XYZ file of C-alpha atoms in Angstrom:
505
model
C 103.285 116.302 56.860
C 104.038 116.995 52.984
C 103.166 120.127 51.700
C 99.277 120.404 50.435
C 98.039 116.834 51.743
C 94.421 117.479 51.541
C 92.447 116.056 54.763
C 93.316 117.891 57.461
C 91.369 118.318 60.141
C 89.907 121.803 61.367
C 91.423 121.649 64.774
C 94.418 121.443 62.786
C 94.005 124.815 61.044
C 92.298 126.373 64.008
C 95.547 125.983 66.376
C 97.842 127.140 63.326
C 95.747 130.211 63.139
C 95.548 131.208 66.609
C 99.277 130.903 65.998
C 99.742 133.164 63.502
C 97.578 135.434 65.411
C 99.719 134.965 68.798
C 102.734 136.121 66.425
C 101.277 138.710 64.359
C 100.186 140.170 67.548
C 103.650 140.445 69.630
C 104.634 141.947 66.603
C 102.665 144.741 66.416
C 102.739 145.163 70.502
C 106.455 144.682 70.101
C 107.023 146.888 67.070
C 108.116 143.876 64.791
C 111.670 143.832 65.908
C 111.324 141.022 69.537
C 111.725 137.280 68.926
C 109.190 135.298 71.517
C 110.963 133.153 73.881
C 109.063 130.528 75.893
C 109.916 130.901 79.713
C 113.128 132.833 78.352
C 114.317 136.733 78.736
C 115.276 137.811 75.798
C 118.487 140.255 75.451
C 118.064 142.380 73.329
C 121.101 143.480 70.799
C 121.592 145.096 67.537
C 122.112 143.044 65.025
C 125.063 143.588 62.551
C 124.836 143.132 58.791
C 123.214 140.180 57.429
C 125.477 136.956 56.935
C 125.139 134.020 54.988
C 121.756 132.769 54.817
C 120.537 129.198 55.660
C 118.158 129.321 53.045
C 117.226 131.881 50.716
C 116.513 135.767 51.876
C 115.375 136.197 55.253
C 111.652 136.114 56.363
C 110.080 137.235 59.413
C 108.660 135.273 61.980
C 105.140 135.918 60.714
C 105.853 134.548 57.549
C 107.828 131.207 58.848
C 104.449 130.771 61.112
C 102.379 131.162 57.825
C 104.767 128.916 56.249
C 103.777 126.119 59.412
C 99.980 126.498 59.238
C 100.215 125.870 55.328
C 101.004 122.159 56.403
C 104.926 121.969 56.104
C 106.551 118.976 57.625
C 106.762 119.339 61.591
C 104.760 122.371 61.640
C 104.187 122.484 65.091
C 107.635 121.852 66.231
C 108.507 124.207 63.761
C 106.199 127.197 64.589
C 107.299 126.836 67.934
C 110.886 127.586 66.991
C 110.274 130.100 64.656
C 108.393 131.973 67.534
C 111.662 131.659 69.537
C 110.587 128.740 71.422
C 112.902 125.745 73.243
C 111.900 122.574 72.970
C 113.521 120.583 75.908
C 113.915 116.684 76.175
C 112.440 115.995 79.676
C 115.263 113.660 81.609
C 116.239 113.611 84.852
C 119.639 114.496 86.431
C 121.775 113.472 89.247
C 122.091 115.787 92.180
C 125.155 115.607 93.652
C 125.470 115.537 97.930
C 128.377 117.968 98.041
C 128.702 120.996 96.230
C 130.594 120.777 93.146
C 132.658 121.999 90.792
C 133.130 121.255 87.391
C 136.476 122.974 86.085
C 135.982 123.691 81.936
C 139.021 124.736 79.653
C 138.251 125.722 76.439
C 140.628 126.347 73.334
C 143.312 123.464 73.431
C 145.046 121.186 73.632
C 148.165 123.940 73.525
C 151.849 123.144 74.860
C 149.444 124.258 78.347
C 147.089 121.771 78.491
C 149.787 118.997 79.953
C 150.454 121.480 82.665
C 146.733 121.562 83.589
C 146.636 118.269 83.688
C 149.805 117.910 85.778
C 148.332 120.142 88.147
C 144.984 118.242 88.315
C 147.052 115.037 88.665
C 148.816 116.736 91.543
C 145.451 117.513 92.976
C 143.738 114.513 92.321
C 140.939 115.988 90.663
C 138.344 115.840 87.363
C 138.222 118.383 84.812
C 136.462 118.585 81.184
C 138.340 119.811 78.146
C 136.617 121.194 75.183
C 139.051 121.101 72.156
C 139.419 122.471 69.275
C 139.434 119.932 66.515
C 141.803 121.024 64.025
C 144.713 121.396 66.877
C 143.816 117.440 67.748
C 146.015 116.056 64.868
C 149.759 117.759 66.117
C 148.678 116.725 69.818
C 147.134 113.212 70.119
C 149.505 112.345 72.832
C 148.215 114.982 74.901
C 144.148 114.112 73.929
C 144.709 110.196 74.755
C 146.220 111.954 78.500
C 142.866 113.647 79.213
C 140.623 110.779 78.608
C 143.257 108.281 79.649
C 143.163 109.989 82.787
C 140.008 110.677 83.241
C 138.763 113.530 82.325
C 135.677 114.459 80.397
C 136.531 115.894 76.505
C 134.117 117.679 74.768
C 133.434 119.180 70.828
C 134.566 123.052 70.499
C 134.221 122.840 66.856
C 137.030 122.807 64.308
C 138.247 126.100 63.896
C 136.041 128.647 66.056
C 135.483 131.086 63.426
C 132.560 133.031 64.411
C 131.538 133.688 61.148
C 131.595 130.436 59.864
C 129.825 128.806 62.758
C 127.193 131.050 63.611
C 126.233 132.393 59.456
C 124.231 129.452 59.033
C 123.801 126.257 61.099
C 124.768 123.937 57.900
C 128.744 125.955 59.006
C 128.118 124.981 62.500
C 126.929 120.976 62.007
C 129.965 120.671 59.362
C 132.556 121.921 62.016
C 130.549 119.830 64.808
C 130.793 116.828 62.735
C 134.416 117.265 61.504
C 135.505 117.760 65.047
C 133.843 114.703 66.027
C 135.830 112.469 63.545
C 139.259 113.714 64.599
C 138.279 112.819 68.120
C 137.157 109.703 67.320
C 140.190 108.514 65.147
C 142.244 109.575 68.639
C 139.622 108.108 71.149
C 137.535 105.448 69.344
C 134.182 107.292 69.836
C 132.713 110.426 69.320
C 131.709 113.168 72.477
C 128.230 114.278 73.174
C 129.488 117.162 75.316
C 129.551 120.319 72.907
C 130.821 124.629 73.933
C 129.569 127.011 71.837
C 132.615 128.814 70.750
C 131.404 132.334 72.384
C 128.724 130.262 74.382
C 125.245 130.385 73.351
C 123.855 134.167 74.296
C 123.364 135.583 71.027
C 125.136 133.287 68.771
C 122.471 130.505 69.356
C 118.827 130.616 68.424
C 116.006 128.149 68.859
C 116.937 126.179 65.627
C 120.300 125.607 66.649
C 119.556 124.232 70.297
C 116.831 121.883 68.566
C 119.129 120.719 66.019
C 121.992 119.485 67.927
C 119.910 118.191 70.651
C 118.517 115.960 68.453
C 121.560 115.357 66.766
C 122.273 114.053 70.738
C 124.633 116.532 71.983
C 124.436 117.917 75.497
C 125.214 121.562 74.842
C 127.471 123.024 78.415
C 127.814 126.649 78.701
C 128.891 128.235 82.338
C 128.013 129.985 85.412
C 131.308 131.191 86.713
C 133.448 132.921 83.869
C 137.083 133.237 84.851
C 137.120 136.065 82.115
C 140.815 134.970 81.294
C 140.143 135.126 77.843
C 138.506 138.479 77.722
C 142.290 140.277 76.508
C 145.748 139.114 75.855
C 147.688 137.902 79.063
C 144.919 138.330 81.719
C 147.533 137.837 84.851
C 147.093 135.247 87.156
C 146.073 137.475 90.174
C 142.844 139.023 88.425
C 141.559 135.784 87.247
C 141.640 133.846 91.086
C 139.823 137.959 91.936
C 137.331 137.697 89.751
C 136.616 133.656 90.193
C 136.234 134.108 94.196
C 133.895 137.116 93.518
C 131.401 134.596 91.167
C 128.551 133.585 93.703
C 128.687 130.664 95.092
C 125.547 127.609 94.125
C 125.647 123.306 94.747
C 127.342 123.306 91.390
C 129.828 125.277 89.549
C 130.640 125.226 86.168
C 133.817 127.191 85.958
C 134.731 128.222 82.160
C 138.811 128.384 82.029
C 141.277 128.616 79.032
C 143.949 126.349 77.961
C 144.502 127.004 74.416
C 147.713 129.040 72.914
C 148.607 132.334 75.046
C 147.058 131.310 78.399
C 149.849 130.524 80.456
C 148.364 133.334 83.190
C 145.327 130.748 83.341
C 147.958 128.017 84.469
C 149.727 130.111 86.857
C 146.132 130.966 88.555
C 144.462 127.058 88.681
C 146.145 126.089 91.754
C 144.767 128.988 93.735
C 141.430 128.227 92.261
C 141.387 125.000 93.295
C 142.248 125.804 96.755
C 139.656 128.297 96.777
C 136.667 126.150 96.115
C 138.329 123.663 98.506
C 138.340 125.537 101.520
C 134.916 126.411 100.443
C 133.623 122.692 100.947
C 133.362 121.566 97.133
C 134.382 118.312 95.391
C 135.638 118.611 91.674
C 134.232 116.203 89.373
C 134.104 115.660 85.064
C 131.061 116.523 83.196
C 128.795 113.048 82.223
C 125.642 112.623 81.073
C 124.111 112.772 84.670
C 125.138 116.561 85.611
C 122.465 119.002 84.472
C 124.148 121.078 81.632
C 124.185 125.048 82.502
C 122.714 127.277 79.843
C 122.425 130.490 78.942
C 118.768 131.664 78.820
C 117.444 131.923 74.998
C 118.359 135.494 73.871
C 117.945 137.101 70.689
C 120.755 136.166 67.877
C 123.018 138.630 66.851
C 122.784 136.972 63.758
C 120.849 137.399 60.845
C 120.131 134.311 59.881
C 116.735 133.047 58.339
C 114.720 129.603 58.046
C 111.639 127.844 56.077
C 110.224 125.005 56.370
C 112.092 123.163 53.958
C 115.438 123.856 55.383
C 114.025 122.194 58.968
C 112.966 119.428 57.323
C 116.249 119.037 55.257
C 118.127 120.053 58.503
C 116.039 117.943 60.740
C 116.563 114.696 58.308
C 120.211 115.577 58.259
C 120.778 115.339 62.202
C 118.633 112.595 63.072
C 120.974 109.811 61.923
C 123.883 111.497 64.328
C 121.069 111.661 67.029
C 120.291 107.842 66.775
C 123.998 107.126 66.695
C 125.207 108.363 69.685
C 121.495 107.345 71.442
C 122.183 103.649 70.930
C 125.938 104.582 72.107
C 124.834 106.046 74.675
C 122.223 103.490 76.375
C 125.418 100.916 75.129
C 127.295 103.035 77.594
C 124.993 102.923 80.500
C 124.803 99.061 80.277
C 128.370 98.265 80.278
C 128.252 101.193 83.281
C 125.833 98.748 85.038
C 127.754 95.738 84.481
C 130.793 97.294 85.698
C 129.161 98.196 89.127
C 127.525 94.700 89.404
C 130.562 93.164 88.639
C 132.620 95.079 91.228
C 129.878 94.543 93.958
C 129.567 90.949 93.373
C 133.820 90.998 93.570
C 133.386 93.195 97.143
C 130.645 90.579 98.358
C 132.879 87.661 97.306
C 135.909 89.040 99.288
C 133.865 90.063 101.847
C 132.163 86.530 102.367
C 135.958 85.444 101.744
C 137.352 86.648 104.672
C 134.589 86.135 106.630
C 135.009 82.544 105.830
C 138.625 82.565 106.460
C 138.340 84.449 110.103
C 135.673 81.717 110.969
C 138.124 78.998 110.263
C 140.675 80.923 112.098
C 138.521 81.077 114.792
C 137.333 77.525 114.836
C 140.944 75.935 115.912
C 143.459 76.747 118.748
C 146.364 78.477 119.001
C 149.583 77.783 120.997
C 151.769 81.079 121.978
C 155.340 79.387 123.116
C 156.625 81.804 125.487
C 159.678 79.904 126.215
C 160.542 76.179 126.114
C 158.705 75.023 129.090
C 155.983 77.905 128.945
C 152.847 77.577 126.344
C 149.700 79.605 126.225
C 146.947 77.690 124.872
C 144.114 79.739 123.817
C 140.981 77.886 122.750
C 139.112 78.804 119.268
C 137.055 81.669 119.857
C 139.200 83.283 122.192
C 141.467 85.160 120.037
C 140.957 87.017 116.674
C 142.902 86.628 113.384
C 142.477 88.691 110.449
C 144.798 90.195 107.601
C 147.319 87.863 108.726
C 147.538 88.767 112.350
C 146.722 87.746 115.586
C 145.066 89.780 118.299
C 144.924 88.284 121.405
C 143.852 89.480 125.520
C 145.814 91.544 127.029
C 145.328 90.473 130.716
C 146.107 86.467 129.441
C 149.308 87.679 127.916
C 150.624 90.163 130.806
C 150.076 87.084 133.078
C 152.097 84.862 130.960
C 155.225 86.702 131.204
C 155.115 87.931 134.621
C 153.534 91.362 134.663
C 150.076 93.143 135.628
C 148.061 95.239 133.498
C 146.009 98.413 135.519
C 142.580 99.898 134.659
C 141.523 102.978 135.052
C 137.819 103.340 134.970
C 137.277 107.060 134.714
C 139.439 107.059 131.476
C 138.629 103.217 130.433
C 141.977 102.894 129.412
C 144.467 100.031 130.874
C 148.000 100.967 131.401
C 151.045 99.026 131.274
C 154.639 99.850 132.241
C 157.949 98.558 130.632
C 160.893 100.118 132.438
C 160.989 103.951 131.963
C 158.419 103.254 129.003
C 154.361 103.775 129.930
C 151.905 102.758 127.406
C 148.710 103.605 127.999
C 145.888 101.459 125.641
C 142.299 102.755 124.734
C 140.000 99.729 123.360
C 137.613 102.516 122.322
C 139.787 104.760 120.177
C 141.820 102.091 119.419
C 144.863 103.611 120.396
C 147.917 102.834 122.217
C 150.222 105.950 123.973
C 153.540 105.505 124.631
C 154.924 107.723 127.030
C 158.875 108.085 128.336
C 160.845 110.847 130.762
C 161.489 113.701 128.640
C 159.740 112.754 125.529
C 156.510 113.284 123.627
C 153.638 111.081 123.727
C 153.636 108.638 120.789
C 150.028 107.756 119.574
C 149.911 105.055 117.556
C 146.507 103.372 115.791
C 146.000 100.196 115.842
C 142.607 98.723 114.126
C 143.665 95.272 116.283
C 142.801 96.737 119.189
C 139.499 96.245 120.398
C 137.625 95.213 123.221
C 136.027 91.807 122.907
C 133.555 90.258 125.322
C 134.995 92.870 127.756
C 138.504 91.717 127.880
C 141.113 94.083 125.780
C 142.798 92.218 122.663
C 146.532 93.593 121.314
C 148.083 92.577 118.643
C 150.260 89.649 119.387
C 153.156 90.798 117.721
C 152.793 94.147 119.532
C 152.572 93.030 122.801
C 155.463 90.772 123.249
C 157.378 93.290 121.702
C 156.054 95.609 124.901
C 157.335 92.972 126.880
C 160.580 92.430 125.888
C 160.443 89.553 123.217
C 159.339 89.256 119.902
C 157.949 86.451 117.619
C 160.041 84.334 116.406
C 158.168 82.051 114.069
C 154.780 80.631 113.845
C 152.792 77.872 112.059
C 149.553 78.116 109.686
C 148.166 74.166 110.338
C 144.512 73.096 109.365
C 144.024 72.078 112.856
C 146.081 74.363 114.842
C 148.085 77.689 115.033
C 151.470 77.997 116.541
C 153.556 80.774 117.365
C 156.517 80.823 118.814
C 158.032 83.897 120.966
C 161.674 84.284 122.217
C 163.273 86.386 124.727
C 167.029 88.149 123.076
C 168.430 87.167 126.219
C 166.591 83.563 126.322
C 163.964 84.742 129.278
C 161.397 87.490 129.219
C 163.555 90.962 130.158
C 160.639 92.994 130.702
C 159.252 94.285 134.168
C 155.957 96.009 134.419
C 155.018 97.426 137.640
C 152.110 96.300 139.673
C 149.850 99.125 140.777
C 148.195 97.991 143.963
C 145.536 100.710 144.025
C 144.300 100.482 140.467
C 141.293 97.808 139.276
C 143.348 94.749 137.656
C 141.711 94.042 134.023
């Protein structure tokens, strides 16, 4: 609306003053001196000397709501703020299955910040960073590492002066929007993950959430505070204390330092991480589909005021950022999309690749020359070849070369024996034993193994190998496979003991 457009209807004026009423009311119950929060605690503070005012002298919540009902533009969404009220975009958010936590360092990039992210290389891990824009420019290098390896980098504003940030929002959106250029000359686009130098409890009011909401940031404060920044030189042992006394919820966002002077918080991350670890959680970067943690509204410690010009004028001036990084962000989630269609149509392709090339496998014979006058012919179907090798029975190639293979049925296992050597094979666990006087057990896995039509299948290669050969060459043909096995000594050296009173496979 424009100020004094005649034609407004009385509902219109009805719910304004019922408004003002609500207001005037808490003030007099509250003694003039509370800010309203909707579904909020407030905490309450003293509030220091007046600094530098958004617009004009300051005015009291009565008189912005009287401002509203006269008709200003957005009167309703401005009343509402006025009156200490959020004003929350309804979306939904991913839960993730496992806990998680989301590790936050604030302040950089510093000569620290590469060892943080050596250590979260180390640890294969996620992390967000929220830097501090005028340090960007000496450390580009180390900016281009955090995105390039995957972490999450978000807008700390340019210089974290309190006083300049928190005086008057226009100080805030100038650092915000400063910030966001440096980043994008490094990155090619802007972030839309913002910290609240401070966080928001008492530095942020109403306004400012609204504002830079719809200017499309999503505003992260914390629920675990490492308090490593709360003097000079915190030591390493007191911040992994006080992190493993923070409760414990499905997701953690930890707030950490790595600007200038917090080599104690590097010293400390390791233990951290091992921590939360052992405690069952995965570690992941911030993105637009984790549920930001905020603080609950409280009053500002700032005196700051507002009319309803300077929402209107403040409201105009953050709607073009808003729109900007909306269209990048749907842009985003579409080339997100395309990226997982594109690698699930690649997975089905292989997939239906190698399905297609075991078929054909399967579809001719294969030959196994044992020696000269020896050949195993094994018809399509009854032997397996995938990945480039060949499983094949057991039982068909003990035979061959002149041995028995036992089964125990208790253990459904079948046992072979090679000299001193034993090697016991499960079909179920895939896994073959290997077993000699005076030695530990060798396990070995071996996905070839299986149990087909209930005969065992080995690895080819494996198996005559066992027996005392090994593969010499074989032959890739459209109609047939060949494979030819030879003996060191020209004949098959191995001996494997028949065991009378077992069940033969």
């Amino acid at each position: 609306m424009v100020r004094g457009k005649q034609g407004i209807g009385r509902w219109v004026w009805t719910r304004a003053g019922c408004l003002l009423a609500a207001v005037w009311l808490s003030l007099e119950l509250m003694g003039g001196a509370a800010v309203l929060a909707r579904a909020e605690q407030p905490v309450p503070q003293a509030a220091p000397a007046a600094q530098q005012m958004e617009a004009g002298q300051a005015e009291s919540p009565a008189k912005q709501a009287q401002a509203a009902a006269a008709g200003q533009p957005g009167d309703e969404t401005y009343a509402i703020l006025a009156g200490g009220g959020r004003i929350r975009a309804e979306r939904e958010y991913a839960v993730p299955e496992q806990p998680t936590v989301y590790l936050t360092f604030d302040d950089g990039p510093s000569k620290y910040t590469e060892q943080v992210l050596d250590i979260l290389q180390q640890e294969e891990i996620k992390a967000t960073f929220f830097v501090v824009g005028q340090l960007v420019p000496d450390r580009k290098a180390v900016v281009s590492r955090i995105a390039r390896e995957g972490h999450a980098i978000g807008n700390h504003t340019y210089n974290h002066v309190y006083s300049e940030l928190y005086g008057s929002f226009k100080g805030f959106w100038s650092q915000a929007v400063k910030t966001d250029h440096v980043l994008e000359e490094v990155l090619g686009e802007k972030p839309f993950l913002l910290r609240a130098p401070g966080g928001t409890a008492t530095n942020f009011d109403a306004f400012y959430f609204y504002y830079l909401e719809q200017a499309g940031y999503t505003i992260v404060d914390w629920n675990v505070d490492s308090r490593d920044a709360t003097r000079q030189g915190v030591p390493a042992e007191e911040i992994i204390a006080t992190v493993k006394k923070s409760p414990l919820k499905h997701q953690l966002t930890v707030l950490m330092h790595d600007g200038a002077g917090h080599g104690e918080t590097v010293k400390a991350l390791p233990e951290i991480i091992a921590y939360y670890k052992e405690q069952g959680y995965a570690f992941a970067a911030l993105d637009r589909n984790v549920k930001p943690e905020q603080f609950s509204l409280a009053r500002s410690k700032w005196a700051r005021s507002y009319s309803p010009d300077s929402f209107a004028s403040s409201t105009a001036l953050v709607a073009a950022s808003g729109l900007e990084r909306q269209e990048k962000a749907q842009q985003a989630e579409q080339e997100r999309l395309l990226a997982e269609q594109t690698l699930r149509a690649q997975e089905e392709a292989a997939a239906a690749l190698a399905a297609l090339a075991k078929q054909r496998a399967e579809e001719v014979p294969l030959s196994v020359a044992l020696d000269p006058a020896s050949t195993w012919m094994l018809a399509p179907g009854s032997y397996s070849f995938a990945h480039g090798r060949f499983a094949v029975p057991l039982r068909g190639l003990a035979e061959r070369m002149g041995t028995r293979v036992a089964w125990d049925e208790a253990k459904r296992t079948a046992t072979v024996r090679s000299g001193l050597l034993t090697v016991e094979i499960d079909p179920v666990r895939r896994t073959i034993t290997e077993t000699r006087p005076g030695r530990t057990p060798t396990v070995r896995y071996l996905a070839d193994v299986s149990l087909t039509d209930g005969e065992i299948r080995i690895p080819l290669r494996y198996g005559v190998g066992l027996l005392g050969s090994r593969v010499e060459s074989y032959e890739l043909n459209p109609s047939d496979r060949r494979v030819q096995v030879a003996s060191k000594s020209g004949k098959h050296t191995a001996i494997l003991y028949p065991f009378d009173s077992w069940t033969l496979v």
